[in-house]
Amino acid sequence: MDKKVSKLLNAQINKELYSAYLYLEFSNYYNEAGLSGFSNWYYIQAQEERDHAMLFMKYLQNNNEKVTLEAIDKPDVSLGDNMAPLKAGLEHEIYVTSLINDIYDAAYSVKDFRTMQFLDWFVKEQGEEETNANDLITKMTLFGSDPKGLYMLDSELGARVYSAPSLVL
Ligand code: FEO
């Protein structure tokens, strides 16, 4: 595998684990705020991010590439109100999309079609995650300032259940 592609894939393990850590921070914020549904939603989101990290690691291992695990940064975000995690979440997903696109670009430039095919799942996943993050902001804007609306929204998010990623390596 091309050195740059391998390095970017390895770095993405850390980025995904950081995403998991960031979403655990959000989950904890909402838990403290008494919004157990929002807390549940981000707890599951954190599990999905951990899964993403493991997929990148597995892909490198399957291709006999060396994996190096680095330290995970402390979540770098200040959460002032119930909307803040949602906005920070969207901003973060847009950033992650740019990282996936960068790896895709590196793979494309060396005709690494296998890595491009592996990344296709993540390209689609990022589209879904940005849509979900946008939807949460829209719903919070519409219903979040009304206590009953917030209660209903929290109940809706509390119903989210974890499911393993559809990509299996
Ligand atoms: Fe692993 Fe939310 O992207």
GROMACS .gro file of N, CA and C and ligand atoms in nm:
model
  510
    1MET      N    1   0.084  -0.120   0.000
    1MET     CA    2   0.000   0.000   0.000
    1MET      C    3   0.088   0.125   0.000
    2ASP      N    4   0.038   0.227  -0.067
    2ASP     CA    5   0.108   0.356  -0.070
    2ASP      C    6   0.126   0.409   0.074
    3LYS      N    7   0.245   0.464   0.102
    3LYS     CA    8   0.278   0.509   0.238
    3LYS      C    9   0.181   0.616   0.290
    4LYS      N   10   0.150   0.710   0.202
    4LYS     CA   11   0.062   0.820   0.244
    4LYS      C   12  -0.079   0.767   0.275
    5VAL      N   13  -0.128   0.678   0.191
    5VAL     CA   14  -0.262   0.620   0.213
    5VAL      C   15  -0.265   0.544   0.345
    6SER      N   16  -0.161   0.463   0.366
    6SER     CA   17  -0.152   0.385   0.489
    6SER      C   18  -0.147   0.476   0.613
    7LYS      N   19  -0.072   0.582   0.603
    7LYS     CA   20  -0.058   0.676   0.715
    7LYS      C   21  -0.191   0.746   0.746
    8LEU      N   22  -0.260   0.785   0.641
    8LEU     CA   23  -0.390   0.852   0.661
    8LEU      C   24  -0.493   0.755   0.720
    9LEU      N   25  -0.491   0.629   0.674
    9LEU     CA   26  -0.584   0.529   0.729
    9LEU      C   27  -0.554   0.504   0.877
   10ASN      N   28  -0.425   0.499   0.909
   10ASN     CA   29  -0.386   0.479   1.048
   10ASN      C   30  -0.430   0.599   1.135
   11ALA      N   31  -0.411   0.719   1.082
   11ALA     CA   32  -0.451   0.840   1.157
   11ALA      C   33  -0.602   0.842   1.178
   12GLN      N   34  -0.676   0.784   1.084
   12GLN     CA   35  -0.822   0.786   1.094
   12GLN      C   36  -0.872   0.700   1.212
   13ILE      N   37  -0.795   0.598   1.249
   13ILE     CA   38  -0.831   0.519   1.368
   13ILE      C   39  -0.843   0.613   1.487
   14ASN      N   40  -0.742   0.698   1.502
   14ASN     CA   41  -0.740   0.793   1.613
   14ASN      C   42  -0.853   0.895   1.603
   15LYS      N   43  -0.879   0.942   1.482
   15LYS     CA   44  -0.985   1.042   1.461
   15LYS      C   45  -1.121   0.985   1.499
   16GLU      N   46  -1.143   0.859   1.464
   16GLU     CA   47  -1.272   0.796   1.495
   16GLU      C   48  -1.286   0.772   1.646
   17LEU      N   49  -1.175   0.734   1.709
   17LEU     CA   50  -1.180   0.715   1.855
   17LEU      C   51  -1.199   0.848   1.925
   18TYR      N   52  -1.140   0.954   1.870
   18TYR     CA   53  -1.166   1.088   1.925
   18TYR      C   54  -1.315   1.123   1.910
   19SER      N   55  -1.372   1.088   1.794
   19SER     CA   56  -1.516   1.113   1.773
   19SER      C   57  -1.597   1.042   1.881
   20ALA      N   58  -1.561   0.917   1.909
   20ALA     CA   59  -1.630   0.841   2.014
   20ALA      C   60  -1.619   0.913   2.148
   21TYR      N   61  -1.501   0.963   2.176
   21TYR     CA   62  -1.475   1.032   2.303
   21TYR      C   63  -1.555   1.161   2.312
   22LEU      N   64  -1.559   1.234   2.200
   22LEU     CA   65  -1.636   1.359   2.193
   22LEU      C   66  -1.784   1.332   2.218
   23TYR      N   67  -1.835   1.224   2.158
   23TYR     CA   68  -1.978   1.194   2.174
   23TYR      C   69  -2.008   1.139   2.312
   24LEU      N   70  -1.911   1.077   2.376
   24LEU     CA   71  -1.931   1.039   2.516
   24LEU      C   72  -1.942   1.164   2.602
   25GLU      N   73  -1.864   1.266   2.567
   25GLU     CA   74  -1.873   1.395   2.638
   25GLU      C   75  -2.014   1.454   2.622
   26PHE      N   76  -2.066   1.449   2.502
   26PHE     CA   77  -2.202   1.500   2.478
   26PHE      C   78  -2.303   1.417   2.558
   27SER      N   79  -2.286   1.286   2.554
   27SER     CA   80  -2.376   1.196   2.626
   27SER      C   81  -2.376   1.229   2.775
   28ASN      N   82  -2.258   1.255   2.827
   28ASN     CA   83  -2.246   1.289   2.968
   28ASN      C   84  -2.309   1.424   2.999
   29TYR      N   85  -2.290   1.519   2.907
   29TYR     CA   86  -2.351   1.652   2.925
   29TYR      C   87  -2.503   1.638   2.939
   30TYR      N   88  -2.564   1.562   2.846
   30TYR     CA   89  -2.710   1.549   2.849
   30TYR      C   90  -2.757   1.466   2.968
   31ASN      N   91  -2.677   1.373   3.010
   31ASN     CA   92  -2.712   1.296   3.130
   31ASN      C   93  -2.721   1.389   3.250
   32GLU      N   94  -2.622   1.478   3.260
   32GLU     CA   95  -2.622   1.574   3.373
   32GLU      C   96  -2.738   1.672   3.361
   33ALA      N   97  -2.781   1.700   3.236
   33ALA     CA   98  -2.891   1.795   3.215
   33ALA      C   99  -3.028   1.728   3.233
   34GLY      N  100  -3.028   1.598   3.259
   34GLY     CA  101  -3.155   1.527   3.280
   34GLY      C  102  -3.224   1.485   3.152
   35LEU      N  103  -3.153   1.496   3.039
   35LEU     CA  104  -3.212   1.457   2.910
   35LEU      C  105  -3.157   1.319   2.871
   36SER      N  106  -3.220   1.216   2.925
   36SER     CA  107  -3.165   1.081   2.908
   36SER      C  108  -3.175   1.031   2.764
   37GLY      N  109  -3.272   1.083   2.689
   37GLY     CA  110  -3.286   1.041   2.549
   37GLY      C  111  -3.172   1.093   2.463
   38PHE      N  112  -3.141   1.222   2.478
   38PHE     CA  113  -3.027   1.280   2.407
   38PHE      C  114  -2.898   1.209   2.448
   39SER      N  115  -2.890   1.180   2.578
   39SER     CA  116  -2.773   1.111   2.631
   39SER      C  117  -2.758   0.973   2.566
   40ASN      N  118  -2.871   0.904   2.554
   40ASN     CA  119  -2.871   0.772   2.489
   40ASN      C  120  -2.828   0.783   2.342
   41TRP      N  121  -2.879   0.884   2.275
   41TRP     CA  122  -2.850   0.900   2.131
   41TRP      C  123  -2.699   0.914   2.108
   42TYR      N  124  -2.635   0.995   2.191
   42TYR     CA  125  -2.490   1.015   2.174
   42TYR      C  126  -2.407   0.899   2.228
   43TYR      N  127  -2.462   0.828   2.325
   43TYR     CA  128  -2.394   0.708   2.374
   43TYR      C  129  -2.384   0.606   2.261
   44ILE      N  130  -2.494   0.591   2.189
   44ILE     CA  131  -2.494   0.497   2.075
   44ILE      C  132  -2.405   0.550   1.962
   45GLN      N  133  -2.408   0.681   1.944
   45GLN     CA  134  -2.322   0.741   1.842
   45GLN      C  135  -2.175   0.713   1.873
   46ALA      N  136  -2.140   0.719   2.001
   46ALA     CA  137  -2.002   0.689   2.043
   46ALA      C  138  -1.967   0.544   2.009
   47GLN      N  139  -2.062   0.454   2.029
   47GLN     CA  140  -2.036   0.313   1.995
   47GLN      C  141  -2.011   0.297   1.845
   48GLU      N  142  -2.088   0.371   1.766
   48GLU     CA  143  -2.068   0.364   1.620
   48GLU      C  144  -1.930   0.415   1.580
   49GLU      N  145  -1.884   0.520   1.648
   49GLU     CA  146  -1.752   0.576   1.615
   49GLU      C  147  -1.640   0.478   1.652
   50ARG      N  148  -1.658   0.412   1.766
   50ARG     CA  149  -1.562   0.306   1.803
   50ARG      C  150  -1.558   0.198   1.696
   51ASP      N  151  -1.676   0.161   1.646
   51ASP     CA  152  -1.683   0.062   1.538
   51ASP      C  153  -1.607   0.110   1.414
   52HIS      N  154  -1.623   0.238   1.382
   52HIS     CA  155  -1.552   0.293   1.265
   52HIS      C  156  -1.401   0.278   1.285
   53ALA      N  157  -1.354   0.313   1.403
   53ALA     CA  158  -1.210   0.301   1.433
   53ALA      C  159  -1.164   0.157   1.411
   54MET      N  160  -1.244   0.062   1.459
   54MET     CA  161  -1.206  -0.078   1.448
   54MET      C  162  -1.205  -0.125   1.303
   55LEU      N  163  -1.295  -0.069   1.223
   55LEU     CA  164  -1.296  -0.104   1.080
   55LEU      C  165  -1.169  -0.055   1.011
   56PHE      N  166  -1.124   0.066   1.045
   56PHE     CA  167  -1.000   0.115   0.985
   56PHE      C  168  -0.881   0.029   1.028
   57MET      N  169  -0.880  -0.009   1.156
   57MET     CA  170  -0.770  -0.093   1.204
   57MET      C  171  -0.772  -0.228   1.132
   58LYS      N  172  -0.890  -0.288   1.123
   58LYS     CA  173  -0.904  -0.421   1.060
   58LYS      C  174  -0.862  -0.415   0.913
   59TYR      N  175  -0.902  -0.307   0.846
   59TYR     CA  176  -0.868  -0.294   0.704
   59TYR      C  177  -0.716  -0.290   0.685
   60LEU      N  178  -0.647  -0.215   0.769
   60LEU     CA  179  -0.500  -0.209   0.761
   60LEU      C  180  -0.439  -0.346   0.789
   61GLN      N  181  -0.490  -0.411   0.893
   61GLN     CA  182  -0.438  -0.545   0.928
   61GLN      C  183  -0.460  -0.644   0.814
   62ASN      N  184  -0.579  -0.638   0.754
   62ASN     CA  185  -0.610  -0.730   0.643
   62ASN      C  186  -0.518  -0.709   0.523
   63ASN      N  187  -0.460  -0.589   0.518
   63ASN     CA  188  -0.369  -0.558   0.407
   63ASN      C  189  -0.222  -0.560   0.449
   64ASN      N  190  -0.198  -0.624   0.563
   64ASN     CA  191  -0.062  -0.638   0.615
   64ASN      C  192   0.011  -0.507   0.635
   65GLU      N  193  -0.066  -0.406   0.676
   65GLU     CA  194  -0.006  -0.275   0.705
   65GLU      C  195   0.009  -0.260   0.856
   66LYS      N  196   0.114  -0.191   0.896
   66LYS     CA  197   0.140  -0.172   1.038
   66LYS      C  198   0.038  -0.074   1.097
   67VAL      N  199  -0.013  -0.109   1.215
   67VAL     CA  200  -0.106  -0.021   1.287
   67VAL      C  201  -0.034   0.038   1.407
   68THR      N  202  -0.044   0.171   1.423
   68THR     CA  203   0.014   0.238   1.540
   68THR      C  204  -0.096   0.316   1.610
   69LEU      N  205  -0.122   0.278   1.735
   69LEU     CA  206  -0.226   0.347   1.812
   69LEU      C  207  -0.165   0.464   1.888
   70GLU      N  208  -0.225   0.582   1.870
   70GLU     CA  209  -0.174   0.704   1.935
   70GLU      C  210  -0.267   0.746   2.048
   71ALA      N  211  -0.223   0.844   2.128
   71ALA     CA  212  -0.305   0.896   2.238
   71ALA      C  213  -0.429   0.967   2.183
   72ILE      N  214  -0.537   0.954   2.256
   72ILE     CA  215  -0.663   1.021   2.216
   72ILE      C  216  -0.674   1.151   2.294
   73ASP      N  217  -0.698   1.261   2.220
   73ASP     CA  218  -0.709   1.392   2.285
   73ASP      C  219  -0.832   1.401   2.374
   74LYS      N  220  -0.822   1.491   2.471
   74LYS     CA  221  -0.936   1.527   2.554
   74LYS      C  222  -1.040   1.597   2.465
   75PRO      N  223  -1.171   1.573   2.486
   75PRO     CA  224  -1.271   1.641   2.403
   75PRO      C  225  -1.255   1.793   2.413
   76ASP      N  226  -1.240   1.857   2.297
   76ASP     CA  227  -1.213   2.001   2.293
   76ASP      C  228  -1.341   2.074   2.254
   77VAL      N  229  -1.427   2.095   2.354
   77VAL     CA  230  -1.554   2.161   2.324
   77VAL      C  231  -1.612   2.220   2.452
   78SER      N  232  -1.675   2.337   2.441
   78SER     CA  233  -1.744   2.391   2.559
   78SER      C  234  -1.894   2.385   2.533
   79LEU      N  235  -1.967   2.326   2.625
   79LEU     CA  236  -2.109   2.300   2.606
   79LEU      C  237  -2.192   2.390   2.697
   80GLY      N  238  -2.235   2.502   2.641
   80GLY     CA  239  -2.304   2.603   2.722
   80GLY      C  240  -2.453   2.580   2.737
   81ASP      N  241  -2.516   2.518   2.638
   81ASP     CA  242  -2.660   2.494   2.647
   81ASP      C  243  -2.695   2.367   2.568
   82ASN      N  244  -2.823   2.331   2.568
   82ASN     CA  245  -2.864   2.203   2.508
   82ASN      C  246  -2.848   2.197   2.356
   83MET      N  247  -2.835   2.312   2.294
   83MET     CA  248  -2.814   2.315   2.149
   83MET      C  249  -2.666   2.296   2.115
   84ALA      N  250  -2.577   2.335   2.206
   84ALA     CA  251  -2.433   2.338   2.176
   84ALA      C  252  -2.377   2.203   2.126
   85PRO      N  253  -2.410   2.090   2.192
   85PRO     CA  254  -2.356   1.963   2.143
   85PRO      C  255  -2.403   1.932   2.001
   86LEU      N  256  -2.528   1.967   1.972
   86LEU     CA  257  -2.583   1.937   1.839
   86LEU      C  258  -2.507   2.012   1.730
   87LYS      N  259  -2.478   2.140   1.759
   87LYS     CA  260  -2.404   2.221   1.660
   87LYS      C  261  -2.260   2.174   1.649
   88ALA      N  262  -2.200   2.143   1.764
   88ALA     CA  263  -2.061   2.094   1.762
   88ALA      C  264  -2.055   1.959   1.691
   89GLY      N  265  -2.161   1.879   1.706
   89GLY     CA  266  -2.168   1.747   1.640
   89GLY      C  267  -2.170   1.762   1.489
   90LEU      N  268  -2.252   1.855   1.439
   90LEU     CA  269  -2.258   1.875   1.294
   90LEU      C  270  -2.123   1.924   1.241
   91GLU      N  271  -2.066   2.020   1.312
   91GLU     CA  272  -1.936   2.075   1.270
   91GLU      C  273  -1.831   1.964   1.266
   92HIS      N  274  -1.836   1.876   1.367
   92HIS     CA  275  -1.739   1.767   1.374
   92HIS      C  276  -1.758   1.669   1.258
   93GLU      N  277  -1.882   1.636   1.227
   93GLU     CA  278  -1.907   1.540   1.118
   93GLU      C  279  -1.862   1.598   0.983
   94ILE      N  280  -1.881   1.727   0.964
   94ILE     CA  281  -1.835   1.791   0.839
   94ILE      C  282  -1.683   1.779   0.830
   95TYR      N  283  -1.618   1.796   0.944
   95TYR     CA  284  -1.471   1.780   0.949
   95TYR      C  285  -1.431   1.635   0.916
   96VAL      N  286  -1.502   1.539   0.975
   96VAL     CA  287  -1.470   1.398   0.948
   96VAL      C  288  -1.492   1.364   0.801
   97THR      N  289  -1.597   1.418   0.743
   97THR     CA  290  -1.620   1.398   0.599
   97THR      C  291  -1.500   1.446   0.519
   98SER      N  292  -1.445   1.561   0.558
   98SER     CA  293  -1.328   1.614   0.485
   98SER      C  294  -1.208   1.521   0.500
   99LEU      N  295  -1.195   1.456   0.616
   99LEU     CA  296  -1.085   1.361   0.637
   99LEU      C  297  -1.101   1.239   0.547
  100ILE      N  298  -1.224   1.186   0.542
  100ILE     CA  299  -1.252   1.070   0.456
  100ILE      C  300  -1.223   1.107   0.310
  101ASN      N  301  -1.266   1.225   0.273
  101ASN     CA  302  -1.242   1.271   0.135
  101ASN      C  303  -1.092   1.283   0.105
  102ASP      N  304  -1.016   1.326   0.203
  102ASP     CA  305  -0.870   1.338   0.185
  102ASP      C  306  -0.806   1.200   0.162
  103ILE      N  307  -0.853   1.101   0.239
  103ILE     CA  308  -0.797   0.966   0.221
  103ILE      C  309  -0.838   0.913   0.083
  104TYR      N  310  -0.962   0.938   0.047
  104TYR     CA  311  -1.012   0.893  -0.084
  104TYR      C  312  -0.927   0.956  -0.195
  105ASP      N  313  -0.899   1.083  -0.179
  105ASP     CA  314  -0.822   1.156  -0.279
  105ASP      C  315  -0.681   1.096  -0.293
  106ALA      N  316  -0.620   1.062  -0.177
  106ALA     CA  317  -0.486   1.002  -0.178
  106ALA      C  318  -0.489   0.864  -0.245
  107ALA      N  319  -0.594   0.787  -0.216
  107ALA     CA  320  -0.607   0.653  -0.275
  107ALA      C  321  -0.630   0.664  -0.427
  108TYR      N  322  -0.713   0.759  -0.463
  108TYR     CA  323  -0.745   0.781  -0.606
  108TYR      C  324  -0.619   0.816  -0.684
  109SER      N  325  -0.535   0.899  -0.625
  109SER     CA  326  -0.417   0.948  -0.698
  109SER      C  327  -0.314   0.837  -0.723
  110VAL      N  328  -0.319   0.727  -0.645
  110VAL     CA  329  -0.227   0.615  -0.671
  110VAL      C  330  -0.301   0.491  -0.725
  111LYS      N  331  -0.426   0.514  -0.768
  111LYS     CA  332  -0.509   0.405  -0.823
  111LYS      C  333  -0.523   0.287  -0.725
  112ASP      N  334  -0.541   0.321  -0.599
  112ASP     CA  335  -0.565   0.219  -0.497
  112ASP      C  336  -0.715   0.192  -0.491
  113PHE      N  337  -0.762   0.112  -0.585
  113PHE     CA  338  -0.907   0.090  -0.599
  113PHE      C  339  -0.965   0.013  -0.481
  114ARG      N  340  -0.884  -0.071  -0.420
  114ARG     CA  341  -0.933  -0.148  -0.305
  114ARG      C  342  -0.968  -0.054  -0.189
  115THR      N  343  -0.877   0.041  -0.163
  115THR     CA  344  -0.905   0.136  -0.054
  115THR      C  345  -1.022   0.226  -0.090
  116MET      N  346  -1.033   0.263  -0.216
  116MET     CA  347  -1.147   0.346  -0.258
  116MET      C  348  -1.278   0.271  -0.232
  117GLN      N  349  -1.278   0.142  -0.264
  117GLN     CA  350  -1.399   0.063  -0.243
  117GLN      C  351  -1.431   0.051  -0.093
  118PHE      N  352  -1.327   0.031  -0.012
  118PHE     CA  353  -1.345   0.027   0.134
  118PHE      C  354  -1.405   0.159   0.183
  119LEU      N  355  -1.353   0.270   0.129
  119LEU     CA  356  -1.397   0.403   0.175
  119LEU      C  357  -1.537   0.440   0.128
  120ASP      N  358  -1.584   0.373   0.022
  120ASP     CA  359  -1.719   0.404  -0.029
  120ASP      C  360  -1.824   0.397   0.082
  121TRP      N  361  -1.811   0.294   0.167
  121TRP     CA  362  -1.907   0.278   0.278
  121TRP      C  363  -1.904   0.402   0.370
  122PHE      N  364  -1.783   0.453   0.394
  122PHE     CA  365  -1.768   0.569   0.484
  122PHE      C  366  -1.820   0.697   0.418
  123VAL      N  367  -1.804   0.707   0.287
  123VAL     CA  368  -1.857   0.824   0.216
  123VAL      C  369  -2.008   0.831   0.235
  124LYS      N  370  -2.073   0.715   0.219
  124LYS     CA  371  -2.219   0.708   0.237
  124LYS      C  372  -2.256   0.735   0.383
  125GLU      N  373  -2.183   0.673   0.473
  125GLU     CA  374  -2.207   0.688   0.617
  125GLU      C  375  -2.196   0.837   0.658
  126GLN      N  376  -2.096   0.906   0.606
  126GLN     CA  377  -2.079   1.048   0.640
  126GLN      C  378  -2.198   1.130   0.593
  127GLY      N  379  -2.250   1.096   0.474
  127GLY     CA  380  -2.370   1.166   0.425
  127GLY      C  381  -2.484   1.148   0.523
  128GLU      N  382  -2.502   1.025   0.572
  128GLU     CA  383  -2.611   0.996   0.667
  128GLU      C  384  -2.588   1.068   0.799
  129GLU      N  385  -2.462   1.070   0.844
  129GLU     CA  386  -2.434   1.132   0.974
  129GLU      C  387  -2.454   1.283   0.969
  130GLU      N  388  -2.417   1.345   0.858
  130GLU     CA  389  -2.441   1.489   0.845
  130GLU      C  390  -2.591   1.518   0.841
  131THR      N  391  -2.667   1.432   0.771
  131THR     CA  392  -2.813   1.450   0.766
  131THR      C  393  -2.873   1.437   0.905
  132ASN      N  394  -2.830   1.333   0.979
  132ASN     CA  395  -2.881   1.314   1.115
  132ASN      C  396  -2.849   1.433   1.204
  133ALA      N  397  -2.726   1.484   1.192
  133ALA     CA  398  -2.684   1.597   1.276
  133ALA      C  399  -2.766   1.722   1.242
  134ASN      N  400  -2.791   1.743   1.113
  134ASN     CA  401  -2.875   1.856   1.070
  134ASN      C  402  -3.017   1.841   1.121
  135ASP      N  403  -3.071   1.719   1.112
  135ASP     CA  404  -3.209   1.695   1.156
  135ASP      C  405  -3.225   1.724   1.305
  136LEU      N  406  -3.125   1.685   1.383
  136LEU     CA  407  -3.132   1.710   1.527
  136LEU      C  408  -3.139   1.860   1.556
  137ILE      N  409  -3.059   1.938   1.483
  137ILE     CA  410  -3.059   2.084   1.503
  137ILE      C  411  -3.196   2.142   1.464
  138THR      N  412  -3.249   2.093   1.352
  138THR     CA  413  -3.381   2.142   1.305
  138THR      C  414  -3.488   2.112   1.409
  139LYS      N  415  -3.488   1.988   1.460
  139LYS     CA  416  -3.591   1.950   1.558
  139LYS      C  417  -3.576   2.029   1.688
  140MET      N  418  -3.450   2.048   1.730
  140MET     CA  419  -3.427   2.125   1.853
  140MET      C  420  -3.471   2.269   1.834
  141THR      N  421  -3.447   2.326   1.717
  141THR     CA  422  -3.489   2.463   1.689
  141THR      C  423  -3.641   2.473   1.693
  142LEU      N  424  -3.708   2.374   1.636
  142LEU     CA  425  -3.854   2.378   1.629
  142LEU      C  426  -3.921   2.351   1.763
  143PHE      N  427  -3.870   2.250   1.836
  143PHE     CA  428  -3.943   2.202   1.954
  143PHE      C  429  -3.871   2.223   2.088
  144GLY      N  430  -3.741   2.257   2.082
  144GLY     CA  431  -3.659   2.256   2.204
  144GLY      C  432  -3.695   2.362   2.306
  145SER      N  433  -3.755   2.473   2.263
  145SER     CA  434  -3.783   2.580   2.361
  145SER      C  435  -3.914   2.556   2.435
  146ASP      N  436  -3.993   2.459   2.389
  146ASP     CA  437  -4.118   2.425   2.457
  146ASP      C  438  -4.095   2.300   2.543
  147PRO      N  439  -4.125   2.305   2.673
  147PRO     CA  440  -4.095   2.189   2.760
  147PRO      C  441  -4.157   2.058   2.710
  148LYS      N  442  -4.282   2.065   2.663
  148LYS     CA  443  -4.347   1.943   2.614
  148LYS      C  444  -4.279   1.892   2.487
  149GLY      N  445  -4.242   1.988   2.402
  149GLY     CA  446  -4.172   1.953   2.279
  149GLY      C  447  -4.038   1.888   2.308
  150LEU      N  448  -3.968   1.945   2.404
  150LEU     CA  449  -3.836   1.892   2.442
  150LEU      C  450  -3.851   1.751   2.500
  151TYR      N  451  -3.957   1.732   2.580
  151TYR     CA  452  -3.983   1.601   2.640
  151TYR      C  453  -4.009   1.496   2.532
  152MET      N  454  -4.090   1.534   2.433
  152MET     CA  455  -4.121   1.441   2.323
  152MET      C  456  -3.996   1.407   2.243
  153LEU      N  457  -3.915   1.510   2.217
  153LEU     CA  458  -3.793   1.490   2.140
  153LEU      C  459  -3.696   1.399   2.216
  154ASP      N  460  -3.685   1.424   2.346
  154ASP     CA  461  -3.598   1.342   2.430
  154ASP      C  462  -3.646   1.196   2.429
  155SER      N  463  -3.778   1.176   2.433
  155SER     CA  464  -3.834   1.040   2.428
  155SER      C  465  -3.800   0.973   2.296
  156GLU      N  466  -3.811   1.050   2.188
  156GLU     CA  467  -3.781   0.996   2.054
  156GLU      C  468  -3.634   0.950   2.047
  157LEU      N  469  -3.545   1.033   2.098
  157LEU     CA  470  -3.402   0.999   2.090
  157LEU      C  471  -3.366   0.885   2.185
  158GLY      N  472  -3.446   0.870   2.289
  158GLY     CA  473  -3.425   0.761   2.386
  158GLY      C  474  -3.455   0.625   2.325
  159ALA      N  475  -3.528   0.624   2.213
  159ALA     CA  476  -3.567   0.496   2.152
  159ALA      C  477  -3.458   0.442   2.059
  160ARG      N  478  -3.354   0.522   2.035
  160ARG     CA  479  -3.249   0.473   1.945
  160ARG      C  480  -3.177   0.352   2.005
  161VAL      N  481  -3.159   0.249   1.922
  161VAL     CA  482  -3.086   0.131   1.970
  161VAL      C  483  -2.960   0.109   1.884
  162TYR      N  484  -2.861   0.051   1.947
  162TYR     CA  485  -2.735   0.024   1.878
  162TYR      C  486  -2.750  -0.088   1.777
  163SER      N  487  -2.693  -0.071   1.661
  163SER     CA  488  -2.680  -0.185   1.570
  163SER      C  489  -2.540  -0.182   1.510
  164ALA      N  490  -2.483  -0.298   1.492
  164ALA     CA  491  -2.346  -0.310   1.441
  164ALA      C  492  -2.341  -0.255   1.298
  165PRO      N  493  -2.224  -0.205   1.256
  165PRO     CA  494  -2.215  -0.150   1.120
  165PRO      C  495  -2.244  -0.254   1.013
  166SER      N  496  -2.301  -0.206   0.902
  166SER     CA  497  -2.335  -0.299   0.792
  166SER      C  498  -2.210  -0.343   0.715
  167LEU      N  499  -2.100  -0.270   0.734
  167LEU     CA  500  -1.974  -0.309   0.670
  167LEU      C  501  -1.902  -0.412   0.757
  168VAL      N  502  -1.875  -0.527   0.700
  168VAL     CA  503  -1.803  -0.633   0.774
  168VAL      C  504  -1.675  -0.664   0.699
  169LEU      N  505  -1.562  -0.665   0.772
  169LEU     CA  506  -1.434  -0.695   0.708
  169LEU      C  507  -1.383  -0.831   0.751
  170FEO    FE1  508  -1.715   0.797   1.210
  170FEO    FE2  509  -1.930   1.015   1.270
  170FEO     O1  510  -1.799   0.946   1.156
   0.00000   0.00000   0.00000
